[in-house]
XYZ file of N, CA and C in Angstrom:
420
model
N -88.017 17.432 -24.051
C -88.200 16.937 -22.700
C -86.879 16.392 -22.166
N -86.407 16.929 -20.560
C -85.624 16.015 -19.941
C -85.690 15.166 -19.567
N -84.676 14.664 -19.324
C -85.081 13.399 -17.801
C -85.108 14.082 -16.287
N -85.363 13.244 -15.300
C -85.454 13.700 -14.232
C -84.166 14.214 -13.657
N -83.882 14.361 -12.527
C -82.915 14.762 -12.122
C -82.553 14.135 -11.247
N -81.482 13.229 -10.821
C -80.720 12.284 -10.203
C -80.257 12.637 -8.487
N -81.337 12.054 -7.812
C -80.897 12.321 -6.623
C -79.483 12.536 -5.938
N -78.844 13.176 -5.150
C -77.828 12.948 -4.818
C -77.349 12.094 -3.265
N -76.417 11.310 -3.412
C -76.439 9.854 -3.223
C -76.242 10.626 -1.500
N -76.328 9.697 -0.816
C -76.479 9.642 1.053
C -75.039 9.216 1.464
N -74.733 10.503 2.304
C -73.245 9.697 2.428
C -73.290 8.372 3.334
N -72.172 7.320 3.305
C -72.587 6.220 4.176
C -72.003 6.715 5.731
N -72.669 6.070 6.860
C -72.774 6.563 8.243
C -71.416 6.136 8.073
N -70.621 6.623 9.026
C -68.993 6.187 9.728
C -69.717 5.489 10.980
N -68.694 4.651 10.753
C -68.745 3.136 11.683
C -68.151 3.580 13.029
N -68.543 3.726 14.500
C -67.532 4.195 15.555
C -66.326 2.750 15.472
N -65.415 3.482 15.823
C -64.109 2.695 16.132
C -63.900 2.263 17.385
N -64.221 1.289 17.513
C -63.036 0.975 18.664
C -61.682 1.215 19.657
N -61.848 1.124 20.483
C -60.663 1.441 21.044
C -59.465 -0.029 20.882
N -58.058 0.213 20.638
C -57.218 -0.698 20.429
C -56.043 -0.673 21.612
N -56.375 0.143 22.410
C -55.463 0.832 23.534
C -55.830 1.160 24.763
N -55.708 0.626 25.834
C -56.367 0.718 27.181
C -55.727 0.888 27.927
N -56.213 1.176 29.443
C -55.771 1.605 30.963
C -54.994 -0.350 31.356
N -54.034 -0.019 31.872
C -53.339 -0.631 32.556
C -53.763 -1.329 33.494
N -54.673 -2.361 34.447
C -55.113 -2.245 35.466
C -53.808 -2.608 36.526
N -52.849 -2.809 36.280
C -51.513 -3.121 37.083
C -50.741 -1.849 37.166
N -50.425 -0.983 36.538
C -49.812 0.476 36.711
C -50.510 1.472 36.381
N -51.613 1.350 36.153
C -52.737 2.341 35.852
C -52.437 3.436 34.830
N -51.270 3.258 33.992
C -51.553 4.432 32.654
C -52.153 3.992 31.796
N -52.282 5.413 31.273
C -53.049 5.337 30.043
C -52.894 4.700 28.532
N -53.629 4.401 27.861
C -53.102 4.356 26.709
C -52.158 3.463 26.273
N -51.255 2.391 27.392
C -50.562 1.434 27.507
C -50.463 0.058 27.114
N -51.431 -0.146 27.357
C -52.114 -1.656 26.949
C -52.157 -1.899 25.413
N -51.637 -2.311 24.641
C -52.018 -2.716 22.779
C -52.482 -4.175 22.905
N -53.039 -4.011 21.944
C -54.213 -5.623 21.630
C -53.676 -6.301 19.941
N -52.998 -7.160 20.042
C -53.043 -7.555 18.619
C -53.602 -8.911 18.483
N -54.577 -8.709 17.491
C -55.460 -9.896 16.515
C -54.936 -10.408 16.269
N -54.207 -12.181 16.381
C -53.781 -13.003 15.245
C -54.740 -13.834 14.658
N -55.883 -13.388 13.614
C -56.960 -13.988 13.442
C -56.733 -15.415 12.876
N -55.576 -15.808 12.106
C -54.856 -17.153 11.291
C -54.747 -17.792 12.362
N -54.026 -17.442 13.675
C -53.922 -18.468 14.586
C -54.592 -18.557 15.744
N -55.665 -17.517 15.748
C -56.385 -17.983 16.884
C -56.528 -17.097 18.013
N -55.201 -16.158 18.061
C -54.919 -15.658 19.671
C -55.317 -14.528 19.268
N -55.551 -13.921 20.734
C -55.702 -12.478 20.956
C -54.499 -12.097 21.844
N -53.731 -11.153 21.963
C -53.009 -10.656 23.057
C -53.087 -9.157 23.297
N -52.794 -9.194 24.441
C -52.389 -7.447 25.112
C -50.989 -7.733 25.604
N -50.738 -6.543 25.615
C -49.236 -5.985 26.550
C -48.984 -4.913 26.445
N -48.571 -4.570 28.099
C -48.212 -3.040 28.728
C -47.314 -2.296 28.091
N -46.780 -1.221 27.649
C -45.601 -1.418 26.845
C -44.960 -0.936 28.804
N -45.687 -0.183 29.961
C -44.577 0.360 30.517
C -44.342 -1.249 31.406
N -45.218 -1.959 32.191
C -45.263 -2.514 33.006
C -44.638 -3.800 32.531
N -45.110 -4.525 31.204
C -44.584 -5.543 30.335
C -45.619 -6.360 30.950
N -46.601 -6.393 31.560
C -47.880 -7.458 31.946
C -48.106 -7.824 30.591
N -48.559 -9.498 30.088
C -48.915 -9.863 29.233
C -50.014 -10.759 29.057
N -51.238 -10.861 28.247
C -52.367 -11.554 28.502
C -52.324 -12.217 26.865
N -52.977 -13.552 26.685
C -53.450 -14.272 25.310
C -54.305 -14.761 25.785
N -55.196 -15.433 24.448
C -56.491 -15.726 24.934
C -56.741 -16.268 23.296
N -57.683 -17.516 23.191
C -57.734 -17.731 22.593
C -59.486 -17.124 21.991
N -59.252 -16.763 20.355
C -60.497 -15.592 19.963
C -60.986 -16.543 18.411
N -62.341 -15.670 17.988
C -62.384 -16.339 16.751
C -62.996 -15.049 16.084
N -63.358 -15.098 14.950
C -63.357 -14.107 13.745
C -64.600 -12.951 14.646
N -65.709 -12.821 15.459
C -66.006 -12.081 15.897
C -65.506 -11.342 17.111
N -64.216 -11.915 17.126
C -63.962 -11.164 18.409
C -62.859 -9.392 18.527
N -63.625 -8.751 19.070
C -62.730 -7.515 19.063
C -61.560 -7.405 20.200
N -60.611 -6.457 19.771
C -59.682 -6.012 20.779
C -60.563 -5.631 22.448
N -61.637 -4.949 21.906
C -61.959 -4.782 23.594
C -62.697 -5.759 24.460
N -62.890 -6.770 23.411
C -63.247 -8.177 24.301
C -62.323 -8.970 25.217
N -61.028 -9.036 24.312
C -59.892 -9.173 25.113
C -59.334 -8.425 25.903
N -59.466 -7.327 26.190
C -59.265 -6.485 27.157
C -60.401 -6.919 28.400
N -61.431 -7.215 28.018
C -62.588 -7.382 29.351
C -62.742 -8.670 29.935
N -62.238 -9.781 28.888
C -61.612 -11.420 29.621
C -60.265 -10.975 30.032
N -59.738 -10.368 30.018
C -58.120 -10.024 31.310
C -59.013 -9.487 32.209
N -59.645 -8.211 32.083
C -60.004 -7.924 33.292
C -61.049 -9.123 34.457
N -61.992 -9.532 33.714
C -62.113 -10.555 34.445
C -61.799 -11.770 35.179
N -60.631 -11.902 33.941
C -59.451 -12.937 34.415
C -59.044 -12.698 36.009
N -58.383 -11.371 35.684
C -57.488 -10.868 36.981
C -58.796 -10.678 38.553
N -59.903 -10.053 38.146
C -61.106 -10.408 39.194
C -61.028 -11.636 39.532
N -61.355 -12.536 39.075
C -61.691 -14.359 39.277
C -59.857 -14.933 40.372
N -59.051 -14.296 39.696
C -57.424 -14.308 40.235
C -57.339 -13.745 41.769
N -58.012 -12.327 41.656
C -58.166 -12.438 43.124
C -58.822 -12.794 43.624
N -60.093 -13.101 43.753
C -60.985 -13.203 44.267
C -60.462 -15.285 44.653
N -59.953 -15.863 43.655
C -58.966 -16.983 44.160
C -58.095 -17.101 45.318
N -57.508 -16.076 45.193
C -56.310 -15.797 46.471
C -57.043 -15.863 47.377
N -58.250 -15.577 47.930
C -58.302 -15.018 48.846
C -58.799 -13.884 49.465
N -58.607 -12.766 48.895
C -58.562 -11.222 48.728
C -60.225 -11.150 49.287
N -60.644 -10.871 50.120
C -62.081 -10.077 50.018
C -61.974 -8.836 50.158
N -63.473 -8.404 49.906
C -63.631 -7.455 50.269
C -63.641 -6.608 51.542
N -63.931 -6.773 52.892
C -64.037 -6.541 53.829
C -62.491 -6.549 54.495
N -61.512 -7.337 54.153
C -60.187 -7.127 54.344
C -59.365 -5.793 54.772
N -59.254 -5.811 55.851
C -58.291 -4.546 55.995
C -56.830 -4.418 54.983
N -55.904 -5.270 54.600
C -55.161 -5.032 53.255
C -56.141 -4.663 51.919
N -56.877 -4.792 51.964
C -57.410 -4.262 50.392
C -58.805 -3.340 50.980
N -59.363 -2.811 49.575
C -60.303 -2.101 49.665
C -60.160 -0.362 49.619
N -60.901 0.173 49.500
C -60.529 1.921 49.496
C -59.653 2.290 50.839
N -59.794 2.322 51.946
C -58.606 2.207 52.745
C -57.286 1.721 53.508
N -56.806 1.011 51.934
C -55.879 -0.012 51.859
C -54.549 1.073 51.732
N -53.488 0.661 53.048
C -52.580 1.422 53.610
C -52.516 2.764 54.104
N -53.956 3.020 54.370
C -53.898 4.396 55.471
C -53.554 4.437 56.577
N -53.525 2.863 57.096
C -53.194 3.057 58.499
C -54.737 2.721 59.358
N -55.703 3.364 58.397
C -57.259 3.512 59.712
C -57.586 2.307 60.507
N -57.773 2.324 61.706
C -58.254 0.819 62.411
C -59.643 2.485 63.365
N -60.036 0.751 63.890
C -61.050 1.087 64.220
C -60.666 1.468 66.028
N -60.115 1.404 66.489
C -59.549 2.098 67.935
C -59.739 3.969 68.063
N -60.296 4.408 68.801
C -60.407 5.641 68.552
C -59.199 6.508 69.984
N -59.236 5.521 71.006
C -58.527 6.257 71.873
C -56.828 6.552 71.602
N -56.263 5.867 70.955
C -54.783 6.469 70.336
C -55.298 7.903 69.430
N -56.560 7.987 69.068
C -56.552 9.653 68.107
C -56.875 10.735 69.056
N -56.813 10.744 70.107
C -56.782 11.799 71.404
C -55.730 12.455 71.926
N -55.288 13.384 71.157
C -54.342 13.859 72.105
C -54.381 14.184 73.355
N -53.258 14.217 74.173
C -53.434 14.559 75.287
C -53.610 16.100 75.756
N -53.916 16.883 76.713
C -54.038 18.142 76.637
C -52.788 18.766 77.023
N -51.933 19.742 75.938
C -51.197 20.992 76.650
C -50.964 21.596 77.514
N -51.583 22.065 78.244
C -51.777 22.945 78.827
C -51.462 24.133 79.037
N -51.656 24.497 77.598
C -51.410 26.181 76.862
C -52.768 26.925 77.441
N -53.520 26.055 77.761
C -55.101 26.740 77.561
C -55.936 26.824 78.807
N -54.856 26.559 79.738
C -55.323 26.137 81.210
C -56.083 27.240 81.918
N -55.184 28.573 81.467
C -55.469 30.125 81.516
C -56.740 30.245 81.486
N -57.150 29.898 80.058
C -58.189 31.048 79.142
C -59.629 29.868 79.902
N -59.283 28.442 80.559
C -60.367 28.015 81.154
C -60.971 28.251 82.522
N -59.585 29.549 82.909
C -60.351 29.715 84.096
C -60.649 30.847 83.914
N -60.072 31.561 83.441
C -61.031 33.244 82.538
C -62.262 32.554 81.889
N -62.594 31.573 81.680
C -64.167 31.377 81.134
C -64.921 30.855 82.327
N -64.080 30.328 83.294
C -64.973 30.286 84.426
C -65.061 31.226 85.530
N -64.405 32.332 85.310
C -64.975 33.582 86.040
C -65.562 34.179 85.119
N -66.251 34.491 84.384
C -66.737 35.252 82.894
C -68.376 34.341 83.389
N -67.948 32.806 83.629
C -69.714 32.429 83.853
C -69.978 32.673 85.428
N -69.401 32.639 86.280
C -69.494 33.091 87.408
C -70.101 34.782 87.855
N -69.362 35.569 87.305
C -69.905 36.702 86.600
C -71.216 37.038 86.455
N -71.408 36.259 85.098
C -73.011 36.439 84.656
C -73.625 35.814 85.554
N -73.543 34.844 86.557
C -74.263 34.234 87.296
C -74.822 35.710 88.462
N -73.909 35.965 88.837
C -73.508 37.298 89.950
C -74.752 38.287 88.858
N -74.704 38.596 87.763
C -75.347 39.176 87.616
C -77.158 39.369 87.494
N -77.115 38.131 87.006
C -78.431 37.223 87.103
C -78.885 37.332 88.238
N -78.104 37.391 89.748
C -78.837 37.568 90.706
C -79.469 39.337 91.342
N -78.501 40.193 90.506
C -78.631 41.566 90.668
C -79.684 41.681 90.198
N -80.104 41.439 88.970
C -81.455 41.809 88.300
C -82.386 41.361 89.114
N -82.546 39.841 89.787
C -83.887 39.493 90.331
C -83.831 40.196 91.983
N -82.687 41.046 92.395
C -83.199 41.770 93.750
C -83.470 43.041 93.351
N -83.382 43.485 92.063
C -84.091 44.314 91.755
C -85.274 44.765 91.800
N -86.213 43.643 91.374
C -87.553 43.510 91.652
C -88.146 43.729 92.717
């Protein structure tokens, strides 16, 4: 008699990783931002390598790199939103330096008068059909 036969073992799940490297919110590249843990003393930091923006923060043994990445970003929200800055502001917001105001009569050009022609060839063209409109009903 044997013994049984020895299951074969379950591999262990892989843990997702974290990201240690983020978007810029001051120059907007990629991949820019590094986060280093000083878990002995306490801090967390980021810095841009292009822009040189720098953030610390003080962390404790549960805290990850992308936590400190999301207290800057909030930081910098709470920062503007200090200044001043609203939303409704013509300097900020999605049409911040287009130029758009709300005046519509400067977007009118004035007319050419390349086309002065072809508006009075459309008003003999309806004049016309008018003329003709009346041929048909003395027809009757």
């Amino acid at each position: 008699m044997g013994r049984r036969r020895a299951k074969a073992m379950a591999a262990p799940k892989k843990r997702p990783t974290l990201a240690k490297r983020f978007k810029c919110p001051f120059c907007a590249n990629e991949d820019v931002v590094e986060c280093k843990m000083d878990h002995r003393a306490g801090i967390g930091s980021l810095a841009c390598r292009m822009c040189g923006v720098t953030y610390q923060m003080p962390i404790h043994h549960l805290h990850e790199p992308i936590d400190v990445f999301s207290e800057w970003l909030d930081d910098c929200e709470a920062a503007e939103k200090a200044n001043g800055i609203a939303a409704n502001d013509s300097t900020s917001g999605r049409y911040a330096g287009t130029g758009a105001d709300d005046d519509d009569d400067d977007d009118i050009m004035a007319p050419s008068g390349l086309n002065a022609g072809d508006k009075k060839r459309a008003a003999n063209i309806d004049s016309d059909d008018a003329n003709v409109g009346d041929e048909d009903s003395d027809e009757d």
